[in-house]
PDB file of C-alpha atoms in Angstrom:
ATOM      1  CA  MET Q   1      31.884  26.914 -23.233  1.00  0.00           C
ATOM      2  CA  ALA Q   2      34.828  30.250 -24.259  1.00  0.00           C
ATOM      3  CA  ARG Q   3      37.485  31.095 -21.566  1.00  0.00           C
ATOM      4  CA  ALA Q   4      38.966  33.475 -20.686  1.00  0.00           C
ATOM      5  CA  ALA Q   5      40.881  35.602 -23.730  1.00  0.00           C
ATOM      6  CA  ALA Q   6      44.831  36.549 -23.720  1.00  0.00           C
ATOM      7  CA  GLY Q   7      45.332  39.569 -25.187  1.00  0.00           C
ATOM      8  CA  SER Q   8      43.603  41.523 -27.767  1.00  0.00           C
ATOM      9  CA  ARG Q   9      42.820  38.246 -29.724  1.00  0.00           C
ATOM     10  CA  ALA Q  10      39.020  38.610 -31.316  1.00  0.00           C
ATOM     11  CA  PHE Q  11      36.240  36.157 -29.732  1.00  0.00           C
ATOM     12  CA  LEU Q  12      36.747  32.607 -29.800  1.00  0.00           C
ATOM     13  CA  ASN Q  13      34.442  31.686 -32.373  1.00  0.00           C
ATOM     14  CA  CYS Q  14      31.715  32.700 -35.092  1.00  0.00           C
ATOM     15  CA  LEU Q  15      28.385  30.699 -34.993  1.00  0.00           C
ATOM     16  CA  GLY Q  16      24.609  31.306 -35.748  1.00  0.00           C
ATOM     17  CA  GLY Q  17      23.208  32.474 -38.538  1.00  0.00           C
ATOM     18  CA  ASP Q  18      22.835  36.124 -37.488  1.00  0.00           C
ATOM     19  CA  GLU Q  19      25.491  38.087 -38.619  1.00  0.00           C
ATOM     20  CA  LEU Q  20      26.648  39.549 -35.440  1.00  0.00           C
ATOM     21  CA  LEU Q  21      26.248  36.240 -33.333  1.00  0.00           C
ATOM     22  CA  ARG Q  22      30.363  35.840 -31.899  1.00  0.00           C
ATOM     23  CA  PHE Q  23      29.384  33.233 -29.626  1.00  0.00           C
ATOM     24  CA  TRP Q  24      26.544  31.028 -28.064  1.00  0.00           C
ATOM     25  CA  ASP Q  25      25.254  28.804 -25.952  1.00  0.00           C
ATOM     26  CA  ALA Q  26      21.650  27.491 -24.960  1.00  0.00           C
ATOM     27  CA  HIS Q  27      21.888  29.861 -22.086  1.00  0.00           C
ATOM     28  CA  LEU Q  28      23.380  32.716 -23.295  1.00  0.00           C
ATOM     29  CA  LEU Q  29      24.394  34.490 -26.262  1.00  0.00           C
ATOM     30  CA  ILE Q  30      27.563  36.350 -26.932  1.00  0.00           C
ATOM     31  CA  VAL Q  31      27.286  40.118 -29.387  1.00  0.00           C
ATOM     32  CA  GLU Q  32      29.959  42.798 -30.784  1.00  0.00           C
ATOM     33  CA  LYS Q  33      27.565  45.077 -31.590  1.00  0.00           C
ATOM     34  CA  PRO Q  34      29.062  47.555 -34.334  1.00  0.00           C
ATOM     35  CA  ALA Q  35      28.649  51.355 -34.027  1.00  0.00           C
ATOM     36  CA  GLY Q  36      25.282  52.808 -34.777  1.00  0.00           C
ATOM     37  CA  LEU Q  37      22.998  50.362 -34.620  1.00  0.00           C
ATOM     38  CA  LEU Q  38      20.243  50.627 -31.131  1.00  0.00           C
ATOM     39  CA  SER Q  39      20.650  47.725 -28.469  1.00  0.00           C
ATOM     40  CA  VAL Q  40      17.241  47.660 -27.397  1.00  0.00           C
ATOM     41  CA  PRO Q  41      13.829  49.445 -29.850  1.00  0.00           C
ATOM     42  CA  GLY Q  42      13.401  53.352 -29.656  1.00  0.00           C
ATOM     43  CA  ARG Q  43      10.323  54.485 -29.931  1.00  0.00           C
ATOM     44  CA  LEU Q  44       9.511  55.384 -33.257  1.00  0.00           C
ATOM     45  CA  PRO Q  45       9.200  53.281 -35.496  1.00  0.00           C
ATOM     46  CA  GLU Q  46      11.548  54.539 -37.541  1.00  0.00           C
ATOM     47  CA  ASN Q  47      14.265  52.907 -34.871  1.00  0.00           C
ATOM     48  CA  GLN Q  48      12.991  49.454 -34.364  1.00  0.00           C
ATOM     49  CA  ASP Q  49      16.208  48.127 -35.822  1.00  0.00           C
ATOM     50  CA  CYS Q  50      18.306  46.979 -33.102  1.00  0.00           C
ATOM     51  CA  VAL Q  51      20.739  44.210 -31.770  1.00  0.00           C
ATOM     52  CA  VAL Q  52      17.688  42.360 -30.129  1.00  0.00           C
ATOM     53  CA  SER Q  53      15.516  42.252 -32.857  1.00  0.00           C
ATOM     54  CA  ARG Q  54      17.605  40.874 -35.196  1.00  0.00           C
ATOM     55  CA  LEU Q  55      18.680  37.876 -32.466  1.00  0.00           C
ATOM     56  CA  GLN Q  56      15.336  36.613 -31.960  1.00  0.00           C
ATOM     57  CA  GLN Q  57      14.698  36.499 -35.701  1.00  0.00           C
ATOM     58  CA  HIS Q  58      17.320  33.444 -35.175  1.00  0.00           C
ATOM     59  CA  TYR Q  59      17.098  33.143 -31.469  1.00  0.00           C
ATOM     60  CA  PRO Q  60      14.044  33.618 -30.075  1.00  0.00           C
ATOM     61  CA  ASP Q  61      14.213  33.468 -26.478  1.00  0.00           C
ATOM     62  CA  ALA Q  62      16.920  36.291 -26.583  1.00  0.00           C
ATOM     63  CA  LEU Q  63      16.043  38.650 -24.465  1.00  0.00           C
ATOM     64  CA  THR Q  64      18.215  42.309 -23.465  1.00  0.00           C
ATOM     65  CA  VAL Q  65      20.849  41.774 -20.515  1.00  0.00           C
ATOM     66  CA  HIS Q  66      22.661  45.143 -20.476  1.00  0.00           C
ATOM     67  CA  ARG Q  67      22.436  47.898 -23.697  1.00  0.00           C
ATOM     68  CA  LEU Q  68      25.389  50.257 -25.200  1.00  0.00           C
ATOM     69  CA  ASP Q  69      25.244  53.512 -26.274  1.00  0.00           C
ATOM     70  CA  GLN Q  70      23.994  53.704 -30.462  1.00  0.00           C
ATOM     71  CA  VAL Q  71      27.187  55.120 -30.926  1.00  0.00           C
ATOM     72  CA  THR Q  72      28.993  52.070 -29.114  1.00  0.00           C
ATOM     73  CA  SER Q  73      30.305  48.748 -30.578  1.00  0.00           C
ATOM     74  CA  GLY Q  74      32.029  46.239 -28.739  1.00  0.00           C
ATOM     75  CA  VAL Q  75      31.100  42.913 -27.378  1.00  0.00           C
ATOM     76  CA  MET Q  76      27.086  42.466 -25.793  1.00  0.00           C
ATOM     77  CA  LEU Q  77      25.318  39.704 -23.330  1.00  0.00           C
ATOM     78  CA  TYR Q  78      21.873  38.705 -24.137  1.00  0.00           C
ATOM     79  CA  ALA Q  79      20.320  35.765 -22.330  1.00  0.00           C
ATOM     80  CA  ARG Q  80      18.224  32.684 -23.364  1.00  0.00           C
ATOM     81  CA  GLY Q  81      15.034  32.898 -21.713  1.00  0.00           C
ATOM     82  CA  LYS Q  82      13.919  35.523 -18.577  1.00  0.00           C
ATOM     83  CA  VAL Q  83      15.537  32.662 -15.767  1.00  0.00           C
ATOM     84  CA  MET Q  84      18.983  33.662 -16.948  1.00  0.00           C
ATOM     85  CA  GLN Q  85      18.376  37.619 -17.791  1.00  0.00           C
ATOM     86  CA  ALA Q  86      17.724  37.232 -14.157  1.00  0.00           C
ATOM     87  CA  ALA Q  87      20.932  35.935 -13.074  1.00  0.00           C
ATOM     88  CA  LEU Q  88      22.181  37.489 -15.732  1.00  0.00           C
ATOM     89  CA  SER Q  89      21.054  40.661 -14.519  1.00  0.00           C
ATOM     90  CA  GLY Q  90      21.494  39.950 -11.080  1.00  0.00           C
ATOM     91  CA  GLN Q  91      25.698  40.102 -11.401  1.00  0.00           C
ATOM     92  CA  PHE Q  92      25.539  43.414 -13.251  1.00  0.00           C
ATOM     93  CA  GLU Q  93      23.146  44.436 -10.953  1.00  0.00           C
ATOM     94  CA  GLN Q  94      26.101  43.224  -8.034  1.00  0.00           C
ATOM     95  CA  ARG Q  95      28.592  44.749 -10.130  1.00  0.00           C
ATOM     96  CA  GLN Q  96      29.622  40.941 -10.430  1.00  0.00           C
ATOM     97  CA  VAL Q  97      30.886  41.901 -14.375  1.00  0.00           C
ATOM     98  CA  SER Q  98      33.965  42.857 -15.162  1.00  0.00           C
ATOM     99  CA  LYS Q  99      33.667  45.359 -18.307  1.00  0.00           C
ATOM    100  CA  ARG Q 100      36.195  47.222 -20.004  1.00  0.00           C
ATOM    101  CA  TYR Q 101      35.958  50.162 -23.061  1.00  0.00           C
ATOM    102  CA  GLU Q 102      39.142  51.512 -24.752  1.00  0.00           C
ATOM    103  CA  ALA Q 103      38.686  55.530 -25.923  1.00  0.00           C
ATOM    104  CA  LEU Q 104      39.766  57.468 -27.989  1.00  0.00           C
ATOM    105  CA  VAL Q 105      39.919  61.444 -26.427  1.00  0.00           C
ATOM    106  CA  GLN Q 106      40.636  64.358 -27.196  1.00  0.00           C
ATOM    107  CA  GLY Q 107      43.787  66.326 -25.870  1.00  0.00           C
ATOM    108  CA  VAL Q 108      46.953  64.500 -23.995  1.00  0.00           C
ATOM    109  CA  LEU Q 109      46.282  63.305 -21.119  1.00  0.00           C
ATOM    110  CA  GLN Q 110      49.250  64.427 -18.276  1.00  0.00           C
ATOM    111  CA  GLU Q 111      48.361  61.523 -15.807  1.00  0.00           C
ATOM    112  CA  ASP Q 112      48.471  57.646 -16.423  1.00  0.00           C
ATOM    113  CA  ALA Q 113      46.405  56.647 -14.542  1.00  0.00           C
ATOM    114  CA  GLY Q 114      42.841  58.025 -12.158  1.00  0.00           C
ATOM    115  CA  GLU Q 115      39.413  57.656 -11.311  1.00  0.00           C
ATOM    116  CA  ILE Q 116      36.371  60.698 -11.732  1.00  0.00           C
ATOM    117  CA  ASP Q 117      33.845  60.198  -9.605  1.00  0.00           C
ATOM    118  CA  LEU Q 118      30.965  62.406 -10.656  1.00  0.00           C
ATOM    119  CA  PRO Q 119      27.173  62.250  -9.997  1.00  0.00           C
ATOM    120  CA  LEU Q 120      25.448  61.979 -13.011  1.00  0.00           C
ATOM    121  CA  ILE Q 121      21.046  62.678 -14.224  1.00  0.00           C
ATOM    122  CA  CYS Q 122      19.460  63.001 -16.845  1.00  0.00           C
ATOM    123  CA  ASP Q 123      19.567  66.254 -18.629  1.00  0.00           C
ATOM    124  CA  TRP Q 124      15.320  65.785 -19.490  1.00  0.00           C
ATOM    125  CA  PRO Q 125      14.972  69.527 -21.564  1.00  0.00           C
ATOM    126  CA  ASN Q 126      17.756  67.877 -23.365  1.00  0.00           C
ATOM    127  CA  ARG Q 127      17.695  64.412 -23.114  1.00  0.00           C
ATOM    128  CA  PRO Q 128      19.040  61.834 -24.120  1.00  0.00           C
ATOM    129  CA  ARG Q 129      21.908  63.485 -22.471  1.00  0.00           C
ATOM    130  CA  GLN Q 130      23.102  63.474 -18.937  1.00  0.00           C
ATOM    131  CA  MET Q 131      24.515  65.637 -16.977  1.00  0.00           C
ATOM    132  CA  VAL Q 132      26.145  66.278 -13.670  1.00  0.00           C
ATOM    133  CA  SER Q 133      24.436  66.925 -10.174  1.00  0.00           C
ATOM    134  CA  PHE Q 134      25.554  67.143  -7.349  1.00  0.00           C
ATOM    135  CA  ASP Q 135      22.584  68.064  -5.779  1.00  0.00           C
ATOM    136  CA  HIS Q 136      20.590  65.118  -7.630  1.00  0.00           C
ATOM    137  CA  GLY Q 137      22.599  62.680  -9.316  1.00  0.00           C
ATOM    138  CA  LYS Q 138      23.560  59.278  -9.127  1.00  0.00           C
ATOM    139  CA  PRO Q 139      27.164  57.839  -7.974  1.00  0.00           C
ATOM    140  CA  ALA Q 140      28.990  57.117 -10.876  1.00  0.00           C
ATOM    141  CA  LEU Q 141      32.579  55.712 -11.326  1.00  0.00           C
ATOM    142  CA  THR Q 142      34.702  55.563 -13.572  1.00  0.00           C
ATOM    143  CA  ARG Q 143      38.428  54.493 -13.567  1.00  0.00           C
ATOM    144  CA  TRP Q 144      40.792  54.539 -16.862  1.00  0.00           C
ATOM    145  CA  ARG Q 145      44.218  54.254 -16.883  1.00  0.00           C
ATOM    146  CA  LEU Q 146      46.053  55.459 -20.453  1.00  0.00           C
ATOM    147  CA  LEU Q 147      47.420  53.540 -23.291  1.00  0.00           C
ATOM    148  CA  GLU Q 148      49.249  55.914 -25.784  1.00  0.00           C
ATOM    149  CA  ARG Q 149      49.612  60.015 -26.018  1.00  0.00           C
ATOM    150  CA  ASP Q 150      50.000  60.981 -29.532  1.00  0.00           C
ATOM    151  CA  GLU Q 151      51.083  64.684 -29.308  1.00  0.00           C
ATOM    152  CA  MET Q 152      51.210  65.453 -32.991  1.00  0.00           C
ATOM    153  CA  ALA Q 153      47.277  64.325 -33.096  1.00  0.00           C
ATOM    154  CA  GLN Q 154      47.113  65.508 -29.770  1.00  0.00           C
ATOM    155  CA  ARG Q 155      44.648  62.651 -28.154  1.00  0.00           C
ATOM    156  CA  SER Q 156      44.971  59.948 -25.949  1.00  0.00           C
ATOM    157  CA  ARG Q 157      43.640  56.590 -26.000  1.00  0.00           C
ATOM    158  CA  VAL Q 158      42.514  55.246 -22.866  1.00  0.00           C
ATOM    159  CA  GLU Q 159      41.179  52.183 -20.979  1.00  0.00           C
ATOM    160  CA  LEU Q 160      38.492  52.334 -19.160  1.00  0.00           C
ATOM    161  CA  GLU Q 161      36.202  50.588 -16.154  1.00  0.00           C
ATOM    162  CA  PRO Q 162      32.597  51.785 -15.743  1.00  0.00           C
ATOM    163  CA  VAL Q 163      32.461  51.275 -11.674  1.00  0.00           C
ATOM    164  CA  THR Q 164      28.361  51.946 -12.233  1.00  0.00           C
ATOM    165  CA  GLY Q 165      27.080  51.666 -15.670  1.00  0.00           C
ATOM    166  CA  ARG Q 166      24.770  54.864 -16.056  1.00  0.00           C
ATOM    167  CA  SER Q 167      23.287  56.500 -18.631  1.00  0.00           C
ATOM    168  CA  HIS Q 168      26.297  58.081 -21.197  1.00  0.00           C
ATOM    169  CA  GLN Q 169      28.833  57.827 -18.138  1.00  0.00           C
ATOM    170  CA  LEU Q 170      32.325  57.313 -20.304  1.00  0.00           C
ATOM    171  CA  ARG Q 171      31.105  60.331 -22.511  1.00  0.00           C
ATOM    172  CA  LEU Q 172      30.385  62.565 -19.712  1.00  0.00           C
ATOM    173  CA  HIS Q 173      32.930  61.784 -17.339  1.00  0.00           C
ATOM    174  CA  LEU Q 174      35.577  61.962 -19.882  1.00  0.00           C
ATOM    175  CA  ALA Q 175      33.931  65.313 -21.534  1.00  0.00           C
ATOM    176  CA  SER Q 176      33.774  66.494 -17.894  1.00  0.00           C
ATOM    177  CA  ILE Q 177      37.620  66.473 -17.567  1.00  0.00           C
ATOM    178  CA  GLY Q 178      37.960  67.997 -20.683  1.00  0.00           C
ATOM    179  CA  HIS Q 179      38.781  64.963 -22.822  1.00  0.00           C
ATOM    180  CA  PRO Q 180      35.938  64.793 -24.534  1.00  0.00           C
ATOM    181  CA  ILE Q 181      35.769  60.391 -26.905  1.00  0.00           C
ATOM    182  CA  VAL Q 182      36.936  61.916 -30.449  1.00  0.00           C
ATOM    183  CA  GLY Q 183      33.586  62.260 -32.747  1.00  0.00           C
ATOM    184  CA  ASP Q 184      31.383  62.471 -30.057  1.00  0.00           C
ATOM    185  CA  VAL Q 185      29.830  65.948 -30.587  1.00  0.00           C
ATOM    186  CA  MET Q 186      27.004  65.419 -27.637  1.00  0.00           C
ATOM    187  CA  TYR Q 187      29.301  66.357 -25.033  1.00  0.00           C
ATOM    188  CA  GLY Q 188      31.546  69.545 -27.056  1.00  0.00           C
ATOM    189  CA  ALA Q 189      34.240  67.204 -29.166  1.00  0.00           C
ATOM    190  CA  GLU Q 190      34.634  68.106 -32.683  1.00  0.00           C
ATOM    191  CA  PRO Q 191      32.582  65.544 -35.721  1.00  0.00           C
ATOM    192  CA  ALA Q 192      34.336  62.024 -36.802  1.00  0.00           C
ATOM    193  CA  PRO Q 193      33.315  59.796 -38.479  1.00  0.00           C
ATOM    194  CA  ARG Q 194      32.469  57.541 -36.034  1.00  0.00           C
ATOM    195  CA  VAL Q 195      32.660  58.474 -31.584  1.00  0.00           C
ATOM    196  CA  CYS Q 196      35.620  56.123 -30.606  1.00  0.00           C
ATOM    197  CA  LEU Q 197      35.030  54.146 -28.287  1.00  0.00           C
ATOM    198  CA  HIS Q 198      34.443  50.748 -27.878  1.00  0.00           C
ATOM    199  CA  ALA Q 199      33.616  47.661 -25.701  1.00  0.00           C
ATOM    200  CA  CYS Q 200      36.850  45.639 -25.799  1.00  0.00           C
ATOM    201  CA  ARG Q 201      36.127  43.307 -22.618  1.00  0.00           C
ATOM    202  CA  LEU Q 202      33.168  41.838 -21.191  1.00  0.00           C
ATOM    203  CA  ALA Q 203      34.033  38.526 -18.106  1.00  0.00           C
ATOM    204  CA  PHE Q 204      31.488  37.564 -15.836  1.00  0.00           C
ATOM    205  CA  VAL Q 205      30.034  33.817 -14.262  1.00  0.00           C
ATOM    206  CA  HIS Q 206      28.296  31.647 -16.226  1.00  0.00           C
ATOM    207  CA  PRO Q 207      25.052  31.402 -14.799  1.00  0.00           C
ATOM    208  CA  VAL Q 208      25.087  27.260 -15.353  1.00  0.00           C
ATOM    209  CA  THR Q 209      28.218  26.231 -15.208  1.00  0.00           C
ATOM    210  CA  GLY Q 210      30.091  28.307 -12.724  1.00  0.00           C
ATOM    211  CA  GLU Q 211      33.124  29.231 -14.853  1.00  0.00           C
ATOM    212  CA  TRP Q 212      34.217  32.664 -15.306  1.00  0.00           C
ATOM    213  CA  VAL Q 213      34.458  33.660 -18.803  1.00  0.00           C
ATOM    214  CA  ALA Q 214      36.059  36.645 -21.032  1.00  0.00           C
ATOM    215  CA  PHE Q 215      35.095  38.193 -24.686  1.00  0.00           C
ATOM    216  CA  VAL Q 216      37.367  40.143 -26.207  1.00  0.00           C
ATOM    217  CA  SER Q 217      36.865  42.702 -29.424  1.00  0.00           C
ATOM    218  CA  GLU Q 218      40.196  44.396 -30.690  1.00  0.00           C
ATOM    219  CA  ARG Q 219      38.821  47.934 -31.314  1.00  0.00           C
ATOM    220  CA  PRO Q 220      38.023  49.011 -35.155  1.00  0.00           C
ATOM    221  CA  PHE Q 221      39.574  52.948 -34.365  1.00  0.00           C
TER     222      PHE Q 221
END
């Protein structure tokens, strides 16, 4: 079993037949999702290609535990079988999973760290967009830490910790404080080759061994 990785080391091993797979055992699968690929199938026939469908070609018992937006890249966890899916999903629901993202945002952040506490709800007429709503939104909290300021490019690199897991939370929270993620035109950013948001670390308790395990992925931007 892979233990916590140090620094920004890549995944500890690369096993299995699928090109997305980075770690597997009898209970779970760790995947690195590229930007542009769905986590789960969409409603339209042309949106059936996704991470879980590709995994199931090699591991028919692969089941979804959490999701990343199509535009987001990085580390994901899938369960093998319904018992493991329930155990791992429970850790997400109880906020026992440690998640870290890196993002490149427009503008230069003046502070070194902070929190964004804004309730979110789906903007139904414009879905899948989300919006801030103090009347009807669900609580959403994001902690952020500055990694680098680039005064010349007028950009900042940040580490993000989503305490809650609302849809588009990181994207909308950063846009709401005037620093949209680079490339995220849905939330007001200028066009770029990609949305610069990457799930760089995922840590949790292995549901069978009881070990605290962590997997990391280097940012691609």
